[in-house]
mmCIF file of C-alpha atoms and ligand atoms in Angstrom:
data_model
loop_
_atom_site.group_PDB
_atom_site.id
_atom_site.type_symbol
_atom_site.label_atom_id
_atom_site.label_comp_id
_atom_site.label_asym_id
_atom_site.label_seq_id
_atom_site.Cartn_x
_atom_site.Cartn_y
_atom_site.Cartn_z
ATOM 1 C CA MET F 29 0.000 0.000 0.000
ATOM 2 C CA ARG F 30 1.004 3.544 -0.586
ATOM 3 C CA GLU F 31 2.119 5.510 2.435
ATOM 4 C CA GLU F 32 -0.517 8.191 1.743
ATOM 5 C CA VAL F 33 -3.197 5.484 1.729
ATOM 6 C CA LEU F 34 -2.132 3.985 5.045
ATOM 7 C CA ASP F 35 -1.946 7.469 6.577
ATOM 8 C CA VAL F 36 -5.587 8.265 5.842
ATOM 9 C CA MET F 37 -6.729 4.824 7.010
ATOM 10 C CA LEU F 38 -5.107 4.748 10.448
ATOM 11 C CA PRO F 39 -7.412 7.283 12.175
ATOM 12 C CA TYR F 40 -10.384 5.084 11.207
ATOM 13 C CA TYR F 41 -8.891 2.192 13.163
ATOM 14 C CA LYS F 42 -7.842 4.264 16.163
ATOM 15 C CA ASP F 43 -10.014 7.318 16.727
ATOM 16 C CA ILE F 44 -12.981 7.454 14.373
ATOM 17 C CA TYR F 45 -14.225 3.974 15.114
ATOM 18 C CA GLY F 46 -17.940 4.548 14.528
ATOM 19 C CA ASN F 47 -20.159 2.133 12.618
ATOM 20 C CA ALA F 48 -21.069 3.900 9.386
ATOM 21 C CA SER F 49 -24.667 2.761 9.799
ATOM 22 C CA SER F 50 -25.101 4.240 13.304
ATOM 23 C CA VAL F 51 -26.956 7.516 13.633
ATOM 24 C CA HIS F 52 -24.793 8.988 16.411
ATOM 25 C CA GLY F 53 -21.968 11.414 15.729
ATOM 26 C CA PHE F 54 -19.231 8.725 15.621
ATOM 27 C CA GLY F 55 -21.285 6.807 13.096
ATOM 28 C CA ARG F 56 -21.998 9.900 11.026
ATOM 29 C CA ALA F 57 -18.271 10.712 10.839
ATOM 30 C CA ALA F 58 -17.598 7.211 9.506
ATOM 31 C CA ARG F 59 -20.512 7.511 7.049
ATOM 32 C CA MET F 60 -19.135 10.766 5.675
ATOM 33 C CA ALA F 61 -15.741 9.161 5.110
ATOM 34 C CA VAL F 62 -17.313 6.199 3.290
ATOM 35 C CA ASP F 63 -19.348 8.515 1.083
ATOM 36 C CA ASP F 64 -16.293 10.622 0.252
ATOM 37 C CA ALA F 65 -14.470 7.446 -0.773
ATOM 38 C CA ARG F 66 -17.441 6.485 -2.952
ATOM 39 C CA VAL F 67 -17.199 9.848 -4.731
ATOM 40 C CA GLU F 68 -13.476 9.320 -5.440
ATOM 41 C CA VAL F 69 -14.040 5.844 -6.887
ATOM 42 C CA ALA F 70 -16.943 7.173 -8.991
ATOM 43 C CA LYS F 71 -14.701 9.963 -10.313
ATOM 44 C CA LEU F 72 -11.919 7.532 -11.251
ATOM 45 C CA ILE F 73 -14.201 5.634 -13.637
ATOM 46 C CA GLY F 74 -16.479 8.491 -14.722
ATOM 47 C CA ALA F 75 -19.676 7.162 -13.092
ATOM 48 C CA ALA F 76 -22.648 9.522 -13.424
ATOM 49 C CA SER F 77 -23.286 9.315 -9.680
ATOM 50 C CA HIS F 78 -21.485 7.999 -6.601
ATOM 51 C CA GLU F 79 -24.651 5.997 -5.923
ATOM 52 C CA GLU F 80 -23.649 3.729 -8.802
ATOM 53 C CA ILE F 81 -20.671 2.451 -6.749
ATOM 54 C CA ILE F 82 -21.317 -0.506 -4.431
ATOM 55 C CA PHE F 83 -18.411 -1.440 -2.197
ATOM 56 C CA THR F 84 -17.463 -5.108 -1.927
ATOM 57 C CA SER F 85 -14.760 -7.262 -0.360
ATOM 58 C CA GLY F 86 -12.762 -7.200 -3.607
ATOM 59 C CA GLY F 87 -12.791 -8.062 -7.277
ATOM 60 C CA THR F 88 -13.900 -11.649 -6.681
ATOM 61 C CA GLU F 89 -17.055 -10.549 -4.881
ATOM 62 C CA ALA F 90 -17.791 -7.892 -7.529
ATOM 63 C CA ASP F 91 -17.521 -10.551 -10.269
ATOM 64 C CA ASN F 92 -19.638 -13.076 -8.336
ATOM 65 C CA PHE F 93 -22.226 -10.407 -7.524
ATOM 66 C CA THR F 94 -22.518 -9.517 -11.223
ATOM 67 C CA VAL F 95 -22.679 -12.925 -12.810
ATOM 68 C CA LYS F 96 -24.985 -14.532 -10.231
ATOM 69 C CA GLY F 97 -26.948 -11.325 -9.657
ATOM 70 C CA ILE F 98 -27.738 -10.710 -13.330
ATOM 71 C CA ALA F 99 -28.355 -14.399 -14.050
ATOM 72 C CA HIS F 100 -30.894 -14.580 -11.234
ATOM 73 C CA ALA F 101 -32.514 -11.191 -11.866
ATOM 74 C CA LEU F 102 -33.054 -11.902 -15.570
ATOM 75 C CA LYS F 103 -33.946 -15.579 -15.263
ATOM 76 C CA SER F 104 -37.391 -15.056 -16.778
ATOM 77 C CA LYS F 105 -35.802 -13.418 -19.867
ATOM 78 C CA GLY F 106 -33.229 -16.079 -20.664
ATOM 79 C CA ASN F 107 -30.489 -18.365 -19.449
ATOM 80 C CA HIS F 108 -27.558 -17.645 -21.765
ATOM 81 C CA ILE F 109 -24.331 -15.943 -20.699
ATOM 82 C CA ILE F 110 -21.416 -15.008 -22.974
ATOM 83 C CA THR F 111 -17.942 -14.651 -21.553
ATOM 84 C CA SER F 112 -14.411 -15.304 -22.795
ATOM 85 C CA SER F 113 -12.113 -18.275 -22.347
ATOM 86 C CA ILE F 114 -9.430 -16.075 -20.738
ATOM 87 C CA GLU F 115 -11.411 -14.547 -17.847
ATOM 88 C CA HIS F 116 -10.189 -14.619 -14.270
ATOM 89 C CA GLN F 117 -11.393 -17.582 -12.179
ATOM 90 C CA ALA F 118 -13.721 -15.173 -10.363
ATOM 91 C CA VAL F 119 -15.839 -15.079 -13.530
ATOM 92 C CA LEU F 120 -15.067 -18.496 -15.044
ATOM 93 C CA ASN F 121 -15.815 -20.504 -11.921
ATOM 94 C CA VAL F 122 -19.103 -18.666 -11.280
ATOM 95 C CA CYS F 123 -20.115 -19.455 -14.857
ATOM 96 C CA LYS F 124 -19.246 -23.110 -14.303
ATOM 97 C CA PHE F 125 -21.336 -23.054 -11.122
ATOM 98 C CA LEU F 126 -24.298 -21.546 -12.978
ATOM 99 C CA GLU F 127 -24.009 -24.174 -15.716
ATOM 100 C CA LYS F 128 -24.859 -26.728 -13.015
ATOM 101 C CA GLU F 129 -28.005 -24.684 -12.297
ATOM 102 C CA GLY F 130 -29.066 -25.001 -15.940
ATOM 103 C CA TYR F 131 -27.596 -21.801 -17.426
ATOM 104 C CA LYS F 132 -25.842 -22.038 -20.793
ATOM 105 C CA VAL F 133 -22.469 -20.350 -21.129
ATOM 106 C CA THR F 134 -20.512 -19.511 -24.286
ATOM 107 C CA TYR F 135 -16.763 -19.109 -23.711
ATOM 108 C CA LEU F 136 -15.503 -16.988 -26.615
ATOM 109 C CA LYS F 137 -12.208 -17.869 -28.262
ATOM 110 C CA VAL F 138 -9.346 -15.385 -28.452
ATOM 111 C CA ASP F 139 -6.692 -14.842 -31.115
ATOM 112 C CA LYS F 140 -2.954 -15.449 -30.676
ATOM 113 C CA ASP F 141 -2.580 -12.114 -28.850
ATOM 114 C CA GLY F 142 -5.506 -12.784 -26.523
ATOM 115 C CA ILE F 143 -8.131 -10.548 -28.176
ATOM 116 C CA VAL F 144 -11.728 -11.799 -28.259
ATOM 117 C CA ASP F 145 -13.320 -12.369 -31.635
ATOM 118 C CA LEU F 146 -16.128 -9.814 -32.150
ATOM 119 C CA ASP F 147 -17.687 -11.760 -35.033
ATOM 120 C CA GLU F 148 -17.894 -14.839 -32.851
ATOM 121 C CA LEU F 149 -19.447 -12.661 -30.135
ATOM 122 C CA LYS F 150 -22.133 -11.384 -32.522
ATOM 123 C CA LYS F 151 -22.839 -14.905 -33.778
ATOM 124 C CA SER F 152 -23.126 -16.253 -30.222
ATOM 125 C CA ILE F 153 -25.906 -13.870 -29.192
ATOM 126 C CA THR F 154 -29.339 -15.490 -29.032
ATOM 127 C CA ASP F 155 -32.702 -14.230 -27.824
ATOM 128 C CA LYS F 156 -31.904 -15.986 -24.541
ATOM 129 C CA THR F 157 -28.654 -14.033 -23.926
ATOM 130 C CA ILE F 158 -28.911 -12.033 -20.701
ATOM 131 C CA LEU F 159 -25.291 -11.117 -19.954
ATOM 132 C CA ILE F 160 -22.012 -10.478 -21.751
ATOM 133 C CA SER F 161 -19.028 -10.451 -19.390
ATOM 134 C CA ILE F 162 -15.630 -9.704 -20.951
ATOM 135 C CA MET F 163 -12.608 -8.557 -18.980
ATOM 136 C CA TYR F 164 -11.066 -5.155 -19.742
ATOM 137 C CA ALA F 165 -7.459 -6.328 -19.434
ATOM 138 C CA ASN F 166 -6.144 -9.813 -18.852
ATOM 139 C CA ASN F 167 -4.305 -10.467 -15.615
ATOM 140 C CA GLU F 168 -1.763 -12.943 -17.026
ATOM 141 C CA VAL F 169 -0.694 -11.386 -20.306
ATOM 142 C CA GLY F 170 -2.077 -7.843 -19.995
ATOM 143 C CA THR F 171 -3.954 -7.842 -23.315
ATOM 144 C CA ILE F 172 -6.584 -5.080 -23.465
ATOM 145 C CA GLU F 173 -9.939 -6.084 -24.938
ATOM 146 C CA PRO F 174 -12.034 -3.911 -27.316
ATOM 147 C CA ILE F 175 -14.504 -2.977 -24.579
ATOM 148 C CA GLU F 176 -16.064 0.006 -26.355
ATOM 149 C CA ALA F 177 -16.827 -2.088 -29.443
ATOM 150 C CA ILE F 178 -18.341 -4.836 -27.287
ATOM 151 C CA GLY F 179 -20.367 -2.183 -25.445
ATOM 152 C CA LYS F 180 -21.868 -1.043 -28.763
ATOM 153 C CA ILE F 181 -22.837 -4.605 -29.720
ATOM 154 C CA ALA F 182 -24.392 -5.193 -26.286
ATOM 155 C CA LYS F 183 -26.332 -1.929 -26.455
ATOM 156 C CA GLU F 184 -27.666 -2.633 -29.965
ATOM 157 C CA LYS F 185 -28.915 -6.025 -28.802
ATOM 158 C CA ARG F 186 -30.074 -4.607 -25.435
ATOM 159 C CA ILE F 187 -27.982 -7.093 -23.466
ATOM 160 C CA CYS F 188 -26.490 -6.323 -20.074
ATOM 161 C CA PHE F 189 -22.685 -5.855 -20.317
ATOM 162 C CA HIS F 190 -20.151 -6.364 -17.539
ATOM 163 C CA THR F 191 -16.420 -5.898 -17.630
ATOM 164 C CA ASP F 192 -13.958 -7.136 -15.037
ATOM 165 C CA ALA F 193 -11.738 -4.062 -14.873
ATOM 166 C CA VAL F 194 -9.729 -5.195 -11.846
ATOM 167 C CA GLN F 195 -6.476 -4.933 -13.822
ATOM 168 C CA ALA F 196 -7.446 -1.960 -15.985
ATOM 169 C CA THR F 197 -8.722 0.453 -13.334
ATOM 170 C CA GLY F 198 -6.122 3.059 -12.482
ATOM 171 C CA LYS F 199 -3.895 1.940 -15.360
ATOM 172 C CA ILE F 200 -6.090 2.839 -18.342
ATOM 173 C CA ALA F 201 -7.941 6.157 -18.450
ATOM 174 C CA PHE F 202 -11.588 5.373 -19.184
ATOM 175 C CA ASP F 203 -15.082 6.625 -18.590
ATOM 176 C CA VAL F 204 -17.844 4.079 -18.023
ATOM 177 C CA LYS F 205 -20.248 6.239 -20.016
ATOM 178 C CA ASP F 206 -18.073 5.937 -23.157
ATOM 179 C CA LEU F 207 -17.443 2.233 -22.635
ATOM 180 C CA GLY F 208 -21.142 1.402 -22.653
ATOM 181 C CA VAL F 209 -20.808 -0.984 -19.721
ATOM 182 C CA ASP F 210 -23.612 -1.630 -17.244
ATOM 183 C CA LEU F 211 -21.393 -3.180 -14.586
ATOM 184 C CA LEU F 212 -17.655 -2.936 -13.880
ATOM 185 C CA SER F 213 -15.568 -4.708 -11.227
ATOM 186 C CA MET F 214 -12.654 -3.099 -9.370
ATOM 187 C CA SER F 215 -10.219 -4.042 -6.634
ATOM 188 C CA ALA F 216 -8.372 -1.621 -4.332
ATOM 189 C CA HIS F 217 -5.157 -3.608 -3.987
ATOM 190 C CA LYS F 218 -4.382 -3.230 -7.687
ATOM 191 C CA ILE F 219 -4.090 0.531 -7.252
ATOM 192 C CA TYR F 220 -2.008 0.534 -4.043
ATOM 193 C CA GLY F 221 -5.027 0.385 -1.772
ATOM 194 C CA PRO F 222 -5.714 -2.283 0.879
ATOM 195 C CA LYS F 223 -6.371 -5.942 0.060
ATOM 196 C CA GLY F 224 -9.869 -7.306 0.564
ATOM 197 C CA VAL F 225 -11.598 -4.136 -0.630
ATOM 198 C CA GLY F 226 -13.265 -3.577 -4.000
ATOM 199 C CA ALA F 227 -16.296 -2.193 -5.749
ATOM 200 C CA LEU F 228 -18.874 -2.911 -8.381
ATOM 201 C CA TYR F 229 -20.117 -0.110 -10.610
ATOM 202 C CA ILE F 230 -23.797 -0.712 -11.357
ATOM 203 C CA ARG F 231 -25.307 1.660 -13.907
ATOM 204 C CA LYS F 232 -28.504 3.250 -12.598
ATOM 205 C CA GLY F 233 -31.522 1.202 -13.620
ATOM 206 C CA THR F 234 -29.669 -2.145 -13.942
ATOM 207 C CA LYS F 235 -31.701 -5.004 -12.459
ATOM 208 C CA ILE F 236 -29.536 -7.189 -10.197
ATOM 209 C CA THR F 237 -30.234 -9.666 -7.402
ATOM 210 C CA GLN F 238 -28.257 -9.248 -4.178
ATOM 211 C CA LEU F 239 -25.410 -11.640 -3.427
ATOM 212 C CA LEU F 240 -25.204 -10.902 0.307
ATOM 213 C CA HIS F 241 -28.494 -10.597 2.147
ATOM 214 C CA GLY F 242 -28.800 -8.968 5.553
ATOM 215 C CA GLY F 243 -29.066 -5.334 6.592
ATOM 216 C CA HIS F 244 -29.718 -2.350 4.353
ATOM 217 C CA HIS F 245 -26.088 -1.391 3.772
ATOM 218 C CA GLU F 246 -24.781 -0.118 0.446
ATOM 219 C CA MET F 247 -28.132 1.284 -0.664
ATOM 220 C CA GLY F 248 -29.783 -2.052 -0.026
ATOM 221 C CA LYS F 249 -27.552 -3.847 -2.532
ATOM 222 C CA ARG F 250 -24.854 -5.421 -0.345
ATOM 223 C CA ALA F 251 -25.348 -6.277 3.303
ATOM 224 C CA GLY F 252 -22.648 -6.138 5.982
ATOM 225 C CA THR F 253 -21.024 -3.524 8.212
ATOM 226 C CA GLU F 254 -18.781 -1.355 6.070
ATOM 227 C CA ASN F 255 -15.006 -1.778 6.267
ATOM 228 C CA VAL F 256 -14.646 1.952 6.905
ATOM 229 C CA ALA F 257 -10.835 2.189 7.073
ATOM 230 C CA GLY F 258 -10.447 -0.048 4.025
ATOM 231 C CA LEU F 259 -12.906 2.015 2.013
ATOM 232 C CA VAL F 260 -11.227 5.261 3.042
ATOM 233 C CA GLY F 261 -7.960 3.746 1.784
ATOM 234 C CA PHE F 262 -9.608 2.739 -1.495
ATOM 235 C CA GLY F 263 -10.926 6.289 -1.928
ATOM 236 C CA LYS F 264 -7.457 7.772 -1.423
ATOM 237 C CA ALA F 265 -5.881 5.235 -3.772
ATOM 238 C CA ALA F 266 -8.511 6.099 -6.421
ATOM 239 C CA GLU F 267 -7.892 9.822 -6.023
ATOM 240 C CA LEU F 268 -4.125 9.356 -6.448
ATOM 241 C CA ALA F 269 -4.538 6.923 -9.355
ATOM 242 C CA LYS F 270 -6.661 9.420 -11.261
ATOM 243 C CA LYS F 271 -4.101 12.165 -10.712
ATOM 244 C CA GLU F 272 -1.027 10.100 -11.591
ATOM 245 C CA LEU F 273 -2.314 7.583 -14.116
ATOM 246 C CA LEU F 274 -0.878 9.058 -17.311
ATOM 247 C CA GLN F 275 2.523 9.987 -15.922
ATOM 248 C CA GLU F 276 2.809 6.630 -14.135
ATOM 249 C CA GLY F 277 1.768 4.785 -17.292
ATOM 250 C CA LYS F 278 4.472 6.435 -19.357
ATOM 251 C CA LYS F 279 7.165 5.528 -16.827
ATOM 252 C CA LEU F 280 6.006 1.918 -16.494
ATOM 253 C CA THR F 281 5.770 1.419 -20.260
ATOM 254 C CA GLU F 282 9.356 2.598 -20.652
ATOM 255 C CA LEU F 283 10.617 0.302 -17.889
ATOM 256 C CA ARG F 284 8.577 -2.648 -19.180
ATOM 257 C CA ASP F 285 9.886 -2.227 -22.725
ATOM 258 C CA TYR F 286 13.451 -1.732 -21.486
ATOM 259 C CA LEU F 287 13.185 -5.009 -19.585
ATOM 260 C CA HIS F 288 11.686 -6.797 -22.582
ATOM 261 C CA LYS F 289 14.372 -5.523 -24.938
ATOM 262 C CA GLY F 290 17.127 -6.523 -22.520
ATOM 263 C CA ILE F 291 15.694 -10.023 -22.176
ATOM 264 C CA THR F 292 15.395 -10.617 -25.927
ATOM 265 C CA GLN F 293 18.884 -9.208 -26.559
ATOM 266 C CA ASN F 294 20.525 -11.468 -24.023
ATOM 267 C CA ILE F 295 18.512 -14.676 -24.164
ATOM 268 C CA GLU F 296 17.459 -16.760 -27.158
ATOM 269 C CA HIS F 297 14.186 -18.612 -27.744
ATOM 270 C CA VAL F 298 12.031 -16.056 -25.921
ATOM 271 C CA ARG F 299 8.466 -15.210 -26.896
ATOM 272 C CA LEU F 300 6.232 -12.357 -25.820
ATOM 273 C CA ASN F 301 2.841 -13.520 -24.600
ATOM 274 C CA GLY F 302 0.079 -10.955 -25.071
ATOM 275 C CA HIS F 303 -0.620 -8.189 -27.545
ATOM 276 C CA PRO F 304 2.554 -6.267 -28.519
ATOM 277 C CA GLU F 305 0.826 -2.861 -28.160
ATOM 278 C CA LYS F 306 -2.658 -3.269 -26.730
ATOM 279 C CA ARG F 307 -1.261 -4.327 -23.402
ATOM 280 C CA LEU F 308 -1.253 -3.101 -19.795
ATOM 281 C CA VAL F 309 1.606 -0.718 -19.056
ATOM 282 C CA ASN F 310 2.983 -2.859 -16.238
ATOM 283 C CA THR F 311 2.693 -6.385 -17.615
ATOM 284 C CA LEU F 312 5.386 -8.398 -19.352
ATOM 285 C CA ASN F 313 4.694 -12.091 -19.853
ATOM 286 C CA VAL F 314 7.492 -13.960 -21.598
ATOM 287 C CA GLY F 315 7.948 -17.603 -22.499
ATOM 288 C CA PHE F 316 11.343 -19.291 -22.291
ATOM 289 C CA LYS F 317 11.290 -22.318 -24.560
ATOM 290 C CA TYR F 318 12.409 -25.703 -23.170
ATOM 291 C CA LEU F 319 11.921 -24.654 -19.515
ATOM 292 C CA GLU F 320 9.482 -24.916 -16.617
ATOM 293 C CA GLY F 321 8.193 -21.567 -15.368
ATOM 294 C CA GLU F 322 8.178 -22.753 -11.755
ATOM 295 C CA SER F 323 11.931 -23.384 -11.758
ATOM 296 C CA ILE F 324 12.560 -19.882 -13.166
ATOM 297 C CA VAL F 325 10.300 -18.410 -10.459
ATOM 298 C CA LEU F 326 12.172 -20.243 -7.703
ATOM 299 C CA ASN F 327 15.603 -19.284 -9.028
ATOM 300 C CA LEU F 328 14.619 -15.624 -9.386
ATOM 301 C CA ASP F 329 13.144 -15.719 -5.889
ATOM 302 C CA MET F 330 16.577 -16.714 -4.559
ATOM 303 C CA GLU F 331 17.860 -13.462 -6.082
ATOM 304 C CA GLY F 332 15.060 -11.505 -4.380
ATOM 305 C CA ILE F 333 13.073 -11.101 -7.602
ATOM 306 C CA ALA F 334 9.338 -11.845 -7.333
ATOM 307 C CA VAL F 335 7.618 -13.009 -10.515
ATOM 308 C CA SER F 336 4.856 -15.502 -11.178
ATOM 309 C CA THR F 337 3.708 -18.114 -13.622
ATOM 310 C CA GLY F 338 0.137 -17.274 -14.586
ATOM 311 C CA SER F 339 -1.741 -15.324 -11.949
ATOM 312 C CA ALA F 340 -1.242 -15.409 -8.195
ATOM 313 C CA CYS F 341 -4.576 -17.204 -7.918
ATOM 314 C CA THR F 342 -3.510 -20.077 -10.164
ATOM 315 C CA SER F 343 0.148 -20.389 -9.300
ATOM 316 C CA GLY F 344 0.631 -23.417 -7.163
ATOM 317 C CA SER F 345 -1.490 -25.440 -9.577
ATOM 318 C CA LEU F 346 0.487 -27.393 -12.149
ATOM 319 C CA GLU F 347 -2.195 -26.965 -14.798
ATOM 320 C CA PRO F 348 -0.959 -25.082 -17.863
ATOM 321 C CA SER F 349 -2.283 -21.513 -18.001
ATOM 322 C CA HIS F 350 -5.829 -21.462 -19.430
ATOM 323 C CA VAL F 351 -5.042 -18.039 -20.910
ATOM 324 C CA LEU F 352 -1.957 -19.137 -22.855
ATOM 325 C CA THR F 353 -3.712 -22.337 -23.899
ATOM 326 C CA ALA F 354 -6.677 -20.313 -25.239
ATOM 327 C CA MET F 355 -4.203 -18.123 -27.156
ATOM 328 C CA GLY F 356 -2.930 -21.248 -28.879
ATOM 329 C CA VAL F 357 0.559 -21.093 -27.361
ATOM 330 C CA ASP F 358 2.480 -24.326 -27.873
ATOM 331 C CA PRO F 359 2.194 -26.358 -24.623
ATOM 332 C CA ALA F 360 6.007 -26.587 -24.419
ATOM 333 C CA GLU F 361 6.209 -22.787 -24.369
ATOM 334 C CA THR F 362 3.239 -22.348 -22.029
ATOM 335 C CA GLN F 363 5.187 -24.208 -19.361
ATOM 336 C CA GLY F 364 8.166 -21.889 -19.525
ATOM 337 C CA SER F 365 6.216 -18.628 -19.299
ATOM 338 C CA ILE F 366 6.564 -16.134 -16.480
ATOM 339 C CA ARG F 367 4.916 -12.815 -15.735
ATOM 340 C CA PHE F 368 6.733 -9.698 -14.601
ATOM 341 C CA SER F 369 4.376 -7.144 -13.028
ATOM 342 C CA LEU F 370 5.948 -3.752 -12.559
ATOM 343 C CA GLY F 371 4.831 -1.210 -10.000
ATOM 344 C CA ARG F 372 5.243 2.437 -9.180
ATOM 345 C CA ASP F 373 8.306 1.860 -6.986
ATOM 346 C CA ASN F 374 10.277 0.021 -9.662
ATOM 347 C CA THR F 375 13.309 1.729 -11.147
ATOM 348 C CA LYS F 376 15.667 1.250 -14.074
ATOM 349 C CA GLU F 377 18.186 -0.150 -11.558
ATOM 350 C CA ASP F 378 15.657 -2.883 -10.709
ATOM 351 C CA MET F 379 15.378 -3.777 -14.404
ATOM 352 C CA ASP F 380 19.187 -3.887 -14.703
ATOM 353 C CA TYR F 381 19.317 -6.138 -11.651
ATOM 354 C CA VAL F 382 16.861 -8.544 -13.311
ATOM 355 C CA LEU F 383 18.726 -8.352 -16.606
ATOM 356 C CA ALA F 384 21.943 -9.338 -14.844
ATOM 357 C CA ALA F 385 20.368 -12.169 -12.839
ATOM 358 C CA LEU F 386 18.124 -13.752 -15.467
ATOM 359 C CA PRO F 387 20.466 -14.868 -18.319
ATOM 360 C CA PRO F 388 22.687 -17.097 -16.128
ATOM 361 C CA ILE F 389 19.597 -18.660 -14.545
ATOM 362 C CA ILE F 390 18.089 -19.450 -17.951
ATOM 363 C CA LYS F 391 21.423 -20.802 -19.179
ATOM 364 C CA ARG F 392 21.861 -23.015 -16.112
ATOM 365 C CA LEU F 393 18.317 -24.386 -16.341
ATOM 366 C CA ARG F 394 18.570 -24.973 -20.080
ATOM 367 C CA ASP F 395 21.888 -26.769 -19.658
ATOM 368 C CA MET F 396 20.032 -29.184 -17.366
ATOM 369 C CA SER F 397 16.961 -29.468 -19.623
ATOM 370 C CA PRO F 398 16.701 -32.596 -21.769
ATOM 371 C CA LEU F 399 14.153 -30.733 -23.939
ATOM 372 C CA TYR F 400 16.755 -28.069 -24.746
ATOM 373 C CA GLU F 401 19.308 -30.708 -25.663
ATOM 374 C CA LYS F 402 16.836 -32.221 -28.132
ATOM 375 C CA GLY F 403 15.624 -28.875 -29.512
ATOM 376 C CA LYS F 404 19.097 -27.456 -30.207
HETATM 377 N N1 PLP Y 528 -10.273 -10.239 -11.772
HETATM 378 C C1 PLP Y 528 -9.025 -10.034 -12.208
HETATM 379 C C2 PLP Y 528 -8.776 -9.727 -13.646
HETATM 380 C C3 PLP Y 528 -7.947 -10.096 -11.304
HETATM 381 O O1 PLP Y 528 -6.703 -9.909 -11.737
HETATM 382 C C4 PLP Y 528 -8.218 -10.387 -9.938
HETATM 383 C C5 PLP Y 528 -7.129 -10.494 -8.952
HETATM 384 O O2 PLP Y 528 -5.983 -10.564 -9.243
HETATM 385 C C6 PLP Y 528 -9.555 -10.581 -9.553
HETATM 386 C C7 PLP Y 528 -10.556 -10.502 -10.493
HETATM 387 C C8 PLP Y 528 -9.905 -10.885 -8.137
HETATM 388 O O3 PLP Y 528 -9.813 -9.730 -7.346
HETATM 389 P P1 PLP Y 528 -9.614 -9.847 -5.760
HETATM 390 O O4 PLP Y 528 -8.271 -10.445 -5.562
HETATM 391 O O5 PLP Y 528 -9.718 -8.424 -5.283
HETATM 392 O O6 PLP Y 528 -10.718 -10.680 -5.254
#
C-alpha cells in the first residue's frame, strides 16, 4: 500500500471507530468518510453518480455479484451468458457453477494475442442471452480487450454488459459512459489500496439480485457492516490513481519495454505472450522455450526477484495456463512462461538487476533441460 493510503486509514482504526450505519456522531463521521471514498471511486471511472458504486470485499465478490446477480434477476428473460475463455477464475468458476443450475455459457475464443473475436461474439448472441461479461485487461498477459466495441454490440442487442476491470482500473484512463458498460468490477489492492476491498459499478436502472443478504447497507444492494478504514484507503488510492495515471503509465511502459528488450537481446528462444501494443503498461509475460516456469520463479526468488507463472490465484497449480492455452501457445512454451508485473516503486536499476540475474539462470536451467538438448 502507498504511504498516503495507510496514513488516511489509520485514524479510522484508532479514533474514528464509529459504525457507518449508526446515527450517532461517531457513526456519522464514519458515514461521511465512506461517502467521500465512494465519490473518489466514482470519479476515477467516470460514473454519473457515486450511488452507482457498491463497495465489496474485492474483485472476486464484484464478479460473483454480477454474474450470479444478473443471471438470477433476468432468469425469466433467458439463461444464456457469454464470456471469454481467458477470464479470471472469479468469472469463469461462477459461470461453471451456474451451468450446473441449468444456465448455458458460451466461452468466446481469443486470437494469438488474446483478443476476443467480435464476429464470434455477434454470432453467439441469441434471444436468450442475458449477460455479456468480458474482462477489460487480462491479468496474465495484460492484453486489453475492445470494450467500447463490445459495449456497442451489447447496447444494440439490449444485453447487459459487464467488464472485469480489476487490472485496468487506475492503469487505463476510461469513462464508463463511453465504454457502454452496465457493470464494472474493481479491486483496491491493484491501485495501491488495501487488500480485501473492492467495488462494483452498477449503472442506474440495472436489475440485479443481491449476493449478500442482511441489513440495508450499500443502498440495499450489499449487506454487511462497512469496512470503513479499508474504504477510506480505497478512496485515497482512487484519487491518487486518477491524478497520476498518465505519468505513471508512461514511466512503467518505458521500464517494461526496457526489460523486454534486454531479455530478448541477451537470451534466445524467448516469446512475448500478449498483444505487442494493446497491453497493460505494467505487464510483461514472456515464455522461455524448453523450460518450466516454476523453476525460473524459484531461481529468481533466490535473487530476491518476485515473478509468477500465470496469476497469483492459479500459481501453485500445475495446470498449464488457461489463458496461454486459449491463445494457442504451444504447450512446451506455455510451461516456460513467467509474468513480470511492474509497480510504481520500480526503477531502471531494478530492471538492470533482473537483466543481470536472469540470463545465467536461464542458461543453467537450459543446460540441465533434456528438452533443450533435443531442440538445439
Ligand atoms: N479479476 C481479475 C482480472 C484479477 O486480476 C483479480 C485479482 O488478481 C480478480 C478478479 C480478483 O480480485 P480480488 O483479488 O480483489 O478478489
